[in-house]
PDB file of C-alpha atoms in Angstrom:
ATOM      1  CA  MET T   1     117.644  79.203  68.721  1.00 46.00           C
ATOM      2  CA  TRP T   2     117.202  80.757  72.261  1.00 51.00           C
ATOM      3  CA  ALA T   3     113.386  80.541  71.804  1.00 50.00           C
ATOM      4  CA  VAL T   4     113.516  76.679  71.560  1.00 52.00           C
ATOM      5  CA  ALA T   5     115.849  76.363  74.671  1.00 52.00           C
ATOM      6  CA  PRO T   6     112.962  76.585  76.897  1.00 52.00           C
ATOM      7  CA  LEU T   7     111.148  73.870  75.288  1.00 51.00           C
ATOM      8  CA  LEU T   8     114.009  71.310  75.055  1.00 55.00           C
ATOM      9  CA  LEU T   9     114.521  71.962  78.834  1.00 56.00           C
ATOM     10  CA  LEU T  10     111.026  71.184  79.597  1.00 53.00           C
ATOM     11  CA  LEU T  11     111.081  68.144  77.306  1.00 56.00           C
ATOM     12  CA  LEU T  12     114.257  66.970  79.447  1.00 61.00           C
ATOM     13  CA  LEU T  13     112.577  67.937  82.805  1.00 57.00           C
ATOM     14  CA  LEU T  14     109.199  66.201  82.098  1.00 55.00           C
ATOM     15  CA  PRO T  15     110.484  62.363  82.429  1.00 60.00           C
ATOM     16  CA  LEU T  16     112.298  63.390  85.770  1.00 55.00           C
ATOM     17  CA  ALA T  17     109.246  64.934  87.143  1.00 49.00           C
ATOM     18  CA  ARG T  18     107.213  61.727  86.175  1.00 55.00           C
ATOM     19  CA  LEU T  19     110.107  59.448  87.961  1.00 53.00           C
ATOM     20  CA  CYS T  20     109.615  61.615  90.938  1.00 49.00           C
ATOM     21  CA  ARG T  21     105.625  61.374  90.967  1.00 50.00           C
ATOM     22  CA  ARG T  22     105.833  57.451  90.443  1.00 52.00           C
ATOM     23  CA  GLY T  23     107.898  57.425  93.765  1.00 57.00           C
ATOM     24  CA  ALA T  24     104.948  58.919  95.487  1.00 65.00           C
ATOM     25  CA  ALA T  25     102.588  56.726  97.492  1.00 74.00           C
ATOM     26  CA  ARG T  26      99.823  55.167  95.725  1.00 78.00           C
ATOM     27  CA  LEU T  27      96.235  55.909  96.427  1.00 89.00           C
ATOM     28  CA  GLU T  28      94.371  54.503  99.513  1.00 92.00           C
ATOM     29  CA  PRO T  29      91.270  53.148  97.966  1.00 95.00           C
ATOM     30  CA  ALA T  30      89.363  52.498 101.336  1.00 94.00           C
ATOM     31  CA  GLY T  31      86.446  54.941 101.678  1.00 95.00           C
ATOM     32  CA  ARG T  32      86.509  56.103  97.928  1.00 97.00           C
ATOM     33  CA  ALA T  33      83.762  55.360  95.253  1.00 98.00           C
ATOM     34  CA  VAL T  34      84.071  54.440  91.660  1.00 98.00           C
ATOM     35  CA  LEU T  35      81.386  53.978  88.944  1.00 98.00           C
ATOM     36  CA  ILE T  36      81.905  51.541  86.163  1.00 98.00           C
ATOM     37  CA  THR T  37      79.698  51.143  83.185  1.00 98.00           C
ATOM     38  CA  GLY T  38      79.384  48.005  81.126  1.00 97.00           C
ATOM     39  CA  CYS T  39      79.892  45.424  84.081  1.00 97.00           C
ATOM     40  CA  ASP T  40      77.818  42.688  82.873  1.00 96.00           C
ATOM     41  CA  SER T  41      80.638  41.021  81.394  1.00 95.00           C
ATOM     42  CA  GLY T  42      84.254  41.740  79.988  1.00 95.00           C
ATOM     43  CA  PHE T  43      86.690  44.300  81.350  1.00 97.00           C
ATOM     44  CA  GLY T  44      83.842  46.208  83.296  1.00 97.00           C
ATOM     45  CA  HIS T  45      83.190  42.748  85.158  1.00 97.00           C
ATOM     46  CA  LEU T  46      86.738  42.020  85.933  1.00 97.00           C
ATOM     47  CA  LEU T  47      87.596  45.695  87.101  1.00 98.00           C
ATOM     48  CA  ALA T  48      84.406  45.626  89.614  1.00 98.00           C
ATOM     49  CA  LEU T  49      86.038  42.701  91.090  1.00 97.00           C
ATOM     50  CA  ARG T  50      89.555  43.831  91.230  1.00 97.00           C
ATOM     51  CA  LEU T  51      88.592  47.186  92.571  1.00 97.00           C
ATOM     52  CA  HIS T  52      86.177  45.691  95.194  1.00 97.00           C
ATOM     53  CA  ARG T  53      89.061  43.610  96.273  1.00 95.00           C
ATOM     54  CA  LEU T  54      91.642  46.483  96.567  1.00 96.00           C
ATOM     55  CA  GLY T  55      89.140  48.253  98.876  1.00 95.00           C
ATOM     56  CA  PHE T  56      87.157  50.549  96.781  1.00 97.00           C
ATOM     57  CA  THR T  57      83.170  51.198  97.160  1.00 97.00           C
ATOM     58  CA  VAL T  58      82.119  49.817  93.736  1.00 98.00           C
ATOM     59  CA  PHE T  59      79.071  50.755  91.911  1.00 98.00           C
ATOM     60  CA  ALA T  60      78.755  48.337  88.822  1.00 98.00           C
ATOM     61  CA  GLY T  61      76.611  49.676  86.073  1.00 98.00           C
ATOM     62  CA  CYS T  62      74.957  46.964  84.161  1.00 97.00           C
ATOM     63  CA  LEU T  63      72.520  46.777  81.347  1.00 96.00           C
ATOM     64  CA  CYS T  64      70.807  43.812  82.769  1.00 95.00           C
ATOM     65  CA  PRO T  65      71.143  44.036  86.477  1.00 94.00           C
ATOM     66  CA  GLY T  66      69.044  40.644  86.766  1.00 93.00           C
ATOM     67  CA  GLY T  67      71.081  38.821  84.201  1.00 95.00           C
ATOM     68  CA  ASP T  68      73.690  36.005  84.815  1.00 95.00           C
ATOM     69  CA  GLY T  69      76.757  38.218  84.553  1.00 94.00           C
ATOM     70  CA  ALA T  70      75.343  40.749  87.190  1.00 95.00           C
ATOM     71  CA  ARG T  71      74.244  37.956  89.632  1.00 95.00           C
ATOM     72  CA  ARG T  72      77.878  36.170  89.216  1.00 94.00           C
ATOM     73  CA  LEU T  73      79.335  39.480  89.829  1.00 95.00           C
ATOM     74  CA  GLN T  74      77.331  39.828  93.142  1.00 92.00           C
ATOM     75  CA  ARG T  75      78.369  36.335  93.847  1.00 93.00           C
ATOM     76  CA  GLU T  76      82.070  36.806  93.433  1.00 92.00           C
ATOM     77  CA  ALA T  77      82.237  39.964  95.474  1.00 90.00           C
ATOM     78  CA  GLY T  78      80.674  37.921  98.281  1.00 85.00           C
ATOM     79  CA  GLY T  79      77.193  39.441  98.392  1.00 61.00           C
ATOM     80  CA  ALA T  80      76.231  42.860  99.693  1.00 57.00           C
ATOM     81  CA  GLY T  81      78.739  45.357 101.020  1.00 78.00           C
ATOM     82  CA  ARG T  82      80.980  47.779  99.207  1.00 93.00           C
ATOM     83  CA  LEU T  83      79.875  46.596  95.527  1.00 96.00           C
ATOM     84  CA  ARG T  84      76.705  47.461  94.468  1.00 96.00           C
ATOM     85  CA  VAL T  85      74.916  46.652  90.947  1.00 97.00           C
ATOM     86  CA  LEU T  86      72.822  48.925  89.491  1.00 97.00           C
ATOM     87  CA  ARG T  87      70.789  49.170  86.218  1.00 98.00           C
ATOM     88  CA  LEU T  88      72.572  51.578  84.072  1.00 98.00           C
ATOM     89  CA  ASP T  89      71.754  51.807  80.144  1.00 98.00           C
ATOM     90  CA  VAL T  90      74.319  54.841  79.086  1.00 98.00           C
ATOM     91  CA  THR T  91      71.887  55.437  76.315  1.00 98.00           C
ATOM     92  CA  ARG T  92      69.018  56.454  78.759  1.00 98.00           C
ATOM     93  CA  ALA T  93      69.392  59.793  80.425  1.00 98.00           C
ATOM     94  CA  ARG T  94      66.897  58.574  83.328  1.00 98.00           C
ATOM     95  CA  ASP T  95      69.334  55.590  84.128  1.00 98.00           C
ATOM     96  CA  VAL T  96      71.977  58.038  84.321  1.00 98.00           C
ATOM     97  CA  ARG T  97      70.164  60.554  86.595  1.00 98.00           C
ATOM     98  CA  ALA T  98      69.210  57.450  88.814  1.00 98.00           C
ATOM     99  CA  ALA T  99      72.855  56.195  88.916  1.00 98.00           C
ATOM    100  CA  LYS T 100      73.895  59.707  90.170  1.00 98.00           C
ATOM    101  CA  GLU T 101      71.298  59.545  93.010  1.00 98.00           C
ATOM    102  CA  LEU T 102      72.059  56.177  94.318  1.00 97.00           C
ATOM    103  CA  VAL T 103      76.029  57.011  94.142  1.00 98.00           C
ATOM    104  CA  LEU T 104      75.112  60.557  96.153  1.00 97.00           C
ATOM    105  CA  SER T 105      73.132  58.526  98.694  1.00 96.00           C
ATOM    106  CA  HIS T 106      75.534  55.936  99.368  1.00 96.00           C
ATOM    107  CA  LEU T 107      79.147  58.143  99.080  1.00 96.00           C
ATOM    108  CA  PRO T 108      81.898  56.862 101.324  1.00 96.00           C
ATOM    109  CA  GLU T 109      83.816  59.239 103.462  1.00 96.00           C
ATOM    110  CA  ARG T 110      86.290  60.163 100.991  1.00 96.00           C
ATOM    111  CA  GLY T 111      84.037  60.923  98.261  1.00 97.00           C
ATOM    112  CA  PHE T 112      83.772  60.179  94.583  1.00 98.00           C
ATOM    113  CA  TRP T 113      86.973  59.019  93.112  1.00 98.00           C
ATOM    114  CA  GLY T 114      86.633  57.506  89.745  1.00 98.00           C
ATOM    115  CA  LEU T 115      84.164  57.271  86.553  1.00 98.00           C
ATOM    116  CA  VAL T 116      85.283  54.284  84.262  1.00 98.00           C
ATOM    117  CA  ASN T 117      83.369  54.593  80.946  1.00 98.00           C
ATOM    118  CA  ASN T 118      83.641  51.050  79.858  1.00 98.00           C
ATOM    119  CA  ALA T 119      80.424  50.099  78.099  1.00 97.00           C
ATOM    120  CA  GLY T 120      80.575  49.520  74.480  1.00 96.00           C
ATOM    121  CA  ILE T 121      79.292  47.398  71.483  1.00 95.00           C
ATOM    122  CA  SER T 122      80.915  46.340  68.365  1.00 93.00           C
ATOM    123  CA  THR T 123      80.235  44.624  64.987  1.00 91.00           C
ATOM    124  CA  PHE T 124      81.506  43.880  61.511  1.00 88.00           C
ATOM    125  CA  GLY T 125      80.405  45.243  58.245  1.00 90.00           C
ATOM    126  CA  GLU T 126      81.616  47.228  55.409  1.00 91.00           C
ATOM    127  CA  THR T 127      80.282  50.493  55.331  1.00 92.00           C
ATOM    128  CA  GLY T 128      77.178  50.319  52.849  1.00 93.00           C
ATOM    129  CA  TRP T 129      76.267  46.977  54.824  1.00 94.00           C
ATOM    130  CA  LEU T 130      74.823  48.688  57.845  1.00 93.00           C
ATOM    131  CA  PRO T 131      71.541  50.864  58.027  1.00 94.00           C
ATOM    132  CA  MET T 132      71.601  54.291  59.563  1.00 96.00           C
ATOM    133  CA  GLU T 133      69.965  52.843  62.348  1.00 96.00           C
ATOM    134  CA  THR T 134      72.965  50.960  63.163  1.00 95.00           C
ATOM    135  CA  TYR T 135      75.165  53.798  63.213  1.00 96.00           C
ATOM    136  CA  GLU T 136      72.930  55.771  65.434  1.00 97.00           C
ATOM    137  CA  LYS T 137      72.868  53.038  67.953  1.00 97.00           C
ATOM    138  CA  PHE T 138      76.721  52.726  67.917  1.00 97.00           C
ATOM    139  CA  ALA T 139      77.045  56.633  68.270  1.00 97.00           C
ATOM    140  CA  ASP T 140      74.703  56.515  71.199  1.00 98.00           C
ATOM    141  CA  VAL T 141      76.255  53.691  73.136  1.00 97.00           C
ATOM    142  CA  ASN T 142      79.982  54.201  72.281  1.00 97.00           C
ATOM    143  CA  LEU T 143      80.340  57.830  72.257  1.00 98.00           C
ATOM    144  CA  LEU T 144      77.308  59.848  73.339  1.00 98.00           C
ATOM    145  CA  GLY T 145      77.006  57.363  76.343  1.00 98.00           C
ATOM    146  CA  SER T 146      80.495  58.009  77.637  1.00 98.00           C
ATOM    147  CA  ILE T 147      79.729  61.614  77.183  1.00 98.00           C
ATOM    148  CA  ARG T 148      76.197  61.672  78.780  1.00 98.00           C
ATOM    149  CA  THR T 149      77.755  59.704  81.836  1.00 98.00           C
ATOM    150  CA  THR T 150      80.762  62.085  82.366  1.00 98.00           C
ATOM    151  CA  LEU T 151      78.706  65.216  82.079  1.00 98.00           C
ATOM    152  CA  ALA T 152      76.447  63.853  84.826  1.00 98.00           C
ATOM    153  CA  PHE T 153      79.456  63.110  87.172  1.00 98.00           C
ATOM    154  CA  LEU T 154      81.856  65.855  86.399  1.00 98.00           C
ATOM    155  CA  PRO T 155      80.591  68.065  89.304  1.00 98.00           C
ATOM    156  CA  LEU T 156      81.359  65.214  91.817  1.00 98.00           C
ATOM    157  CA  LEU T 157      84.720  64.631  90.023  1.00 98.00           C
ATOM    158  CA  ARG T 158      85.683  68.411  90.091  1.00 98.00           C
ATOM    159  CA  LYS T 159      84.814  68.288  93.871  1.00 98.00           C
ATOM    160  CA  TYR T 160      86.787  65.243  94.864  1.00 97.00           C
ATOM    161  CA  LYS T 161      89.721  65.813  92.257  1.00 97.00           C
ATOM    162  CA  GLY T 162      89.046  62.276  91.036  1.00 98.00           C
ATOM    163  CA  ARG T 163      89.789  60.233  87.905  1.00 98.00           C
ATOM    164  CA  ILE T 164      87.830  59.723  84.405  1.00 98.00           C
ATOM    165  CA  VAL T 165      88.921  56.587  82.515  1.00 98.00           C
ATOM    166  CA  PHE T 166      87.770  55.885  79.005  1.00 98.00           C
ATOM    167  CA  MET T 167      87.700  52.695  77.093  1.00 98.00           C
ATOM    168  CA  SER T 168      89.155  53.349  73.456  1.00 98.00           C
ATOM    169  CA  SER T 169      90.924  50.949  71.249  1.00 97.00           C
ATOM    170  CA  ILE T 170      93.823  50.765  68.945  1.00 96.00           C
ATOM    171  CA  ILE T 171      91.211  50.590  66.273  1.00 94.00           C
ATOM    172  CA  ALA T 172      90.967  54.299  66.632  1.00 96.00           C
ATOM    173  CA  TYR T 173      93.866  54.788  64.588  1.00 94.00           C
ATOM    174  CA  PHE T 174      92.787  52.251  61.840  1.00 91.00           C
ATOM    175  CA  THR T 175      90.082  49.835  60.550  1.00 87.00           C
ATOM    176  CA  LEU T 176      89.807  46.296  59.255  1.00 81.00           C
ATOM    177  CA  GLY T 177      86.351  45.696  58.372  1.00 81.00           C
ATOM    178  CA  ASN T 178      84.617  47.337  61.333  1.00 88.00           C
ATOM    179  CA  GLY T 179      84.700  50.912  60.549  1.00 92.00           C
ATOM    180  CA  ILE T 180      81.701  51.781  62.521  1.00 94.00           C
ATOM    181  CA  TYR T 181      83.312  50.820  65.704  1.00 95.00           C
ATOM    182  CA  SER T 182      86.698  52.703  64.739  1.00 96.00           C
ATOM    183  CA  MET T 183      84.544  55.645  64.093  1.00 96.00           C
ATOM    184  CA  THR T 184      83.264  55.874  67.633  1.00 97.00           C
ATOM    185  CA  LYS T 185      86.455  54.991  69.358  1.00 97.00           C
ATOM    186  CA  ALA T 186      88.480  57.960  67.275  1.00 97.00           C
ATOM    187  CA  ALA T 187      85.502  60.339  68.406  1.00 98.00           C
ATOM    188  CA  ILE T 188      85.861  59.488  71.922  1.00 98.00           C
ATOM    189  CA  GLU T 189      89.574  59.909  71.905  1.00 98.00           C
ATOM    190  CA  LYS T 190      89.111  63.412  70.660  1.00 98.00           C
ATOM    191  CA  PHE T 191      86.392  64.062  73.330  1.00 98.00           C
ATOM    192  CA  CYS T 192      89.014  62.896  75.834  1.00 98.00           C
ATOM    193  CA  ASP T 193      91.757  65.100  74.441  1.00 98.00           C
ATOM    194  CA  ALA T 194      89.857  68.285  75.039  1.00 98.00           C
ATOM    195  CA  LEU T 195      88.423  67.144  78.363  1.00 98.00           C
ATOM    196  CA  ARG T 196      91.867  65.881  79.848  1.00 98.00           C
ATOM    197  CA  LEU T 197      93.296  69.788  79.241  1.00 98.00           C
ATOM    198  CA  GLU T 198      90.063  71.572  80.463  1.00 98.00           C
ATOM    199  CA  MET T 199      90.038  69.331  83.918  1.00 98.00           C
ATOM    200  CA  LYS T 200      93.727  69.915  84.450  1.00 97.00           C
ATOM    201  CA  LYS T 201      92.940  73.096  86.498  1.00 97.00           C
ATOM    202  CA  PHE T 202      90.435  71.248  88.651  1.00 98.00           C
ATOM    203  CA  GLY T 203      92.882  68.474  89.395  1.00 97.00           C
ATOM    204  CA  VAL T 204      90.740  65.877  87.719  1.00 98.00           C
ATOM    205  CA  GLN T 205      92.987  63.384  85.433  1.00 98.00           C
ATOM    206  CA  VAL T 206      91.644  61.896  82.191  1.00 98.00           C
ATOM    207  CA  CYS T 207      92.885  58.728  80.788  1.00 98.00           C
ATOM    208  CA  ILE T 208      92.529  56.677  77.832  1.00 98.00           C
ATOM    209  CA  ILE T 209      92.944  52.681  77.680  1.00 98.00           C
ATOM    210  CA  GLN T 210      93.793  51.476  74.294  1.00 98.00           C
ATOM    211  CA  PRO T 211      93.295  47.619  74.065  1.00 97.00           C
ATOM    212  CA  GLY T 212      94.571  45.504  71.023  1.00 95.00           C
ATOM    213  CA  ASN T 213      92.590  42.173  70.074  1.00 94.00           C
ATOM    214  CA  TYR T 214      90.991  40.994  73.306  1.00 95.00           C
ATOM    215  CA  ALA T 215      88.008  39.766  71.657  1.00 91.00           C
ATOM    216  CA  ARG T 216      88.174  36.442  73.345  1.00 90.00           C
ATOM    217  CA  SER T 217      88.343  38.163  76.791  1.00 91.00           C
ATOM    218  CA  THR T 218      84.958  40.006  76.251  1.00 90.00           C
ATOM    219  CA  LYS T 219      81.622  39.477  74.451  1.00 79.00           C
ATOM    220  CA  ILE T 220      81.568  42.699  72.723  1.00 85.00           C
ATOM    221  CA  GLN T 221      81.972  41.282  69.397  1.00 82.00           C
ATOM    222  CA  PRO T 222      80.289  37.902  68.694  1.00 82.00           C
ATOM    223  CA  LEU T 223      81.502  35.814  65.595  1.00 84.00           C
ATOM    224  CA  LEU T 224      79.184  36.313  62.598  1.00 82.00           C
ATOM    225  CA  SER T 225      78.273  33.869  59.887  1.00 89.00           C
ATOM    226  CA  ALA T 226      78.017  34.905  56.308  1.00 91.00           C
ATOM    227  CA  GLU T 227      74.433  34.005  56.138  1.00 92.00           C
ATOM    228  CA  GLN T 228      73.501  36.324  59.033  1.00 91.00           C
ATOM    229  CA  ILE T 229      75.262  39.224  57.182  1.00 92.00           C
ATOM    230  CA  TRP T 230      73.634  38.097  53.745  1.00 94.00           C
ATOM    231  CA  SER T 231      70.114  38.016  55.200  1.00 93.00           C
ATOM    232  CA  GLU T 232      70.619  41.625  56.755  1.00 91.00           C
ATOM    233  CA  LEU T 233      71.904  43.389  53.346  1.00 93.00           C
ATOM    234  CA  SER T 234      69.698  45.698  51.583  1.00 93.00           C
ATOM    235  CA  GLU T 235      68.839  44.469  48.100  1.00 94.00           C
ATOM    236  CA  GLU T 236      71.148  47.386  46.636  1.00 94.00           C
ATOM    237  CA  GLU T 237      74.208  45.971  48.443  1.00 94.00           C
ATOM    238  CA  LYS T 238      73.035  42.298  47.462  1.00 94.00           C
ATOM    239  CA  ALA T 239      73.200  43.468  43.809  1.00 93.00           C
ATOM    240  CA  VAL T 240      76.779  44.861  44.511  1.00 94.00           C
ATOM    241  CA  TYR T 241      78.205  41.896  46.477  1.00 93.00           C
ATOM    242  CA  ASN T 242      77.886  38.404  46.129  1.00 92.00           C
ATOM    243  CA  LYS T 243      77.703  35.699  48.904  1.00 93.00           C
ATOM    244  CA  GLU T 244      81.223  34.477  48.318  1.00 93.00           C
ATOM    245  CA  TYR T 245      82.526  37.874  48.885  1.00 92.00           C
ATOM    246  CA  VAL T 246      80.725  38.044  52.092  1.00 93.00           C
ATOM    247  CA  GLN T 247      82.041  34.678  53.078  1.00 93.00           C
ATOM    248  CA  GLU T 248      85.543  35.848  52.496  1.00 91.00           C
ATOM    249  CA  ARG T 249      84.900  38.916  54.648  1.00 90.00           C
ATOM    250  CA  ALA T 250      83.036  36.871  57.309  1.00 91.00           C
ATOM    251  CA  ASN T 251      86.051  34.319  57.622  1.00 92.00           C
ATOM    252  CA  PHE T 252      88.508  37.052  57.526  1.00 89.00           C
ATOM    253  CA  PHE T 253      86.966  39.043  60.475  1.00 90.00           C
ATOM    254  CA  ASN T 254      86.204  35.800  62.348  1.00 90.00           C
ATOM    255  CA  SER T 255      89.868  34.653  62.138  1.00 90.00           C
ATOM    256  CA  ILE T 256      90.933  37.992  63.571  1.00 89.00           C
ATOM    257  CA  LEU T 257      88.581  37.460  66.456  1.00 90.00           C
ATOM    258  CA  SER T 258      89.742  33.947  67.247  1.00 90.00           C
ATOM    259  CA  GLU T 259      93.344  35.264  67.516  1.00 91.00           C
ATOM    260  CA  GLY T 260      92.358  37.638  70.387  1.00 91.00           C
ATOM    261  CA  SER T 261      94.198  37.301  73.789  1.00 94.00           C
ATOM    262  CA  THR T 262      92.187  35.687  76.668  1.00 93.00           C
ATOM    263  CA  ASN T 263      94.014  37.467  79.115  1.00 95.00           C
ATOM    264  CA  GLY T 264      91.554  40.576  80.176  1.00 96.00           C
ATOM    265  CA  ASN T 265      93.447  41.303  83.201  1.00 97.00           C
ATOM    266  CA  GLU T 266      96.331  42.759  81.175  1.00 98.00           C
ATOM    267  CA  VAL T 267      93.888  45.389  80.239  1.00 98.00           C
ATOM    268  CA  VAL T 268      92.422  45.728  83.756  1.00 98.00           C
ATOM    269  CA  ASP T 269      96.127  46.059  85.191  1.00 98.00           C
ATOM    270  CA  ALA T 270      96.073  49.429  83.069  1.00 98.00           C
ATOM    271  CA  MET T 271      92.766  50.494  84.305  1.00 98.00           C
ATOM    272  CA  VAL T 272      93.781  49.997  87.953  1.00 98.00           C
ATOM    273  CA  ASP T 273      96.838  52.025  87.093  1.00 98.00           C
ATOM    274  CA  ALA T 274      94.926  54.677  85.780  1.00 98.00           C
ATOM    275  CA  LEU T 275      92.787  55.022  88.975  1.00 98.00           C
ATOM    276  CA  THR T 276      95.606  54.483  91.448  1.00 98.00           C
ATOM    277  CA  SER T 277      98.931  55.635  90.087  1.00 97.00           C
ATOM    278  CA  PRO T 278      99.804  59.109  91.439  1.00 96.00           C
ATOM    279  CA  ALA T 279     101.197  59.843  87.971  1.00 95.00           C
ATOM    280  CA  PRO T 280      98.585  58.218  85.568  1.00 97.00           C
ATOM    281  CA  LYS T 281      99.484  58.176  81.833  1.00 98.00           C
ATOM    282  CA  ALA T 282      97.243  59.962  79.474  1.00 98.00           C
ATOM    283  CA  ARG T 283      97.079  56.911  77.232  1.00 98.00           C
ATOM    284  CA  TYR T 284      97.533  52.922  78.192  1.00 98.00           C
ATOM    285  CA  MET T 285      98.117  51.005  75.052  1.00 98.00           C
ATOM    286  CA  VAL T 286      97.768  47.377  75.915  1.00 98.00           C
ATOM    287  CA  ALA T 287      98.542  45.552  72.536  1.00 97.00           C
ATOM    288  CA  LYS T 288     100.808  43.126  70.857  1.00 95.00           C
ATOM    289  CA  LEU T 289     103.994  44.179  69.220  1.00 96.00           C
ATOM    290  CA  LYS T 290     102.570  43.781  65.824  1.00 92.00           C
ATOM    291  CA  GLU T 291      99.521  45.962  66.772  1.00 94.00           C
ATOM    292  CA  LYS T 292     101.772  48.713  68.113  1.00 95.00           C
ATOM    293  CA  VAL T 293     103.925  48.457  64.952  1.00 93.00           C
ATOM    294  CA  LEU T 294     100.533  48.983  63.030  1.00 90.00           C
ATOM    295  CA  VAL T 295      99.395  52.005  65.234  1.00 93.00           C
ATOM    296  CA  PHE T 296     102.950  53.379  64.539  1.00 91.00           C
ATOM    297  CA  VAL T 297     102.899  53.042  61.011  1.00 89.00           C
ATOM    298  CA  CYS T 298      99.276  54.589  60.877  1.00 88.00           C
ATOM    299  CA  ALA T 299     100.403  57.518  63.117  1.00 87.00           C
ATOM    300  CA  LEU T 300     103.774  58.381  61.547  1.00 90.00           C
ATOM    301  CA  PHE T 301     103.689  57.507  57.811  1.00 89.00           C
ATOM    302  CA  PRO T 302     101.530  59.092  54.771  1.00 91.00           C
ATOM    303  CA  THR T 303      97.994  57.675  54.556  1.00 90.00           C
ATOM    304  CA  VAL T 304      98.925  56.044  51.141  1.00 91.00           C
ATOM    305  CA  VAL T 305     101.287  53.745  53.055  1.00 88.00           C
ATOM    306  CA  MET T 306      98.817  52.754  55.552  1.00 85.00           C
ATOM    307  CA  ASP T 307      96.178  52.205  52.990  1.00 87.00           C
ATOM    308  CA  SER T 308      98.673  49.810  51.076  1.00 89.00           C
ATOM    309  CA  VAL T 309      99.307  47.790  54.304  1.00 83.00           C
ATOM    310  CA  LEU T 310      95.800  47.462  55.103  1.00 83.00           C
ATOM    311  CA  SER T 311      94.741  46.590  51.829  1.00 85.00           C
ATOM    312  CA  TYR T 312      97.376  43.786  51.823  1.00 81.00           C
ATOM    313  CA  ALA T 313      96.012  42.412  54.913  1.00 76.00           C
ATOM    314  CA  LEU T 314      92.480  42.574  53.645  1.00 74.00           C
ATOM    315  CA  SER T 315      93.649  40.685  50.426  1.00 72.00           C
ATOM    316  CA  LYS T 316      95.105  38.075  52.418  1.00 64.00           C
TER     317      LYS T 316
END
């Protein structure tokens, strides 16, 4: 019993310590640099503009720096100044090296404060429907891309005791037809858990953002037609599944996408807090109540219960 007492005392003191830290002054953005990946559209685009308006020096990594999204970002930020758009394909080591060289050559007086690993891709499809090349691509963008960028910027983050923010998803806990995306998000969560503990001794804080369904706020997942899915299936898969089944699954997944929130700023609010709060959370779950309940069931109930819930959802 006496051995448990220190643990109970710690659990009681932690909320108090957190409240005290939250009462501390928020970060002063001026003179601090942040690099964001995936700024062509979606959360990355919104975050780049928000941080620029707050006073940060923003390096906005775009897959297509000459594309409509990047040009719009520059216009909305008012042209040149504290926001720089750069080419950054997180699957290319040379792009990551070039991004680091650019950041080093344009560091403001307070140095490098934050890295936001936001770039990601998504698709729909049952496990056997997707070729190995697709699995490799998703792992390279969603998982290895974030790791590649993080490793490159760790020395700067340790030097300036900065922040690292990763974009995950509630889909890290369960899957409804997009297991390939769920797989990469579950993996990045474990990478973050290890990194967060290791970085504490350097004063670097690691945060995970876990959005619910915000499909209508981003371009990460377009609607898919049954014909498109069917045309890409192997002959072996076509022998197992018929077009009617593929149509049912496409309708189901597209209906989920159509229910997504259009208010991407809710997610951006969490990202900003992770970068500026004196006491950021390890995880920010930004989701509807029913989505949080689903995560709760998945985390605390036996797998057989969750399988039953998801199987019921899929059957409907």
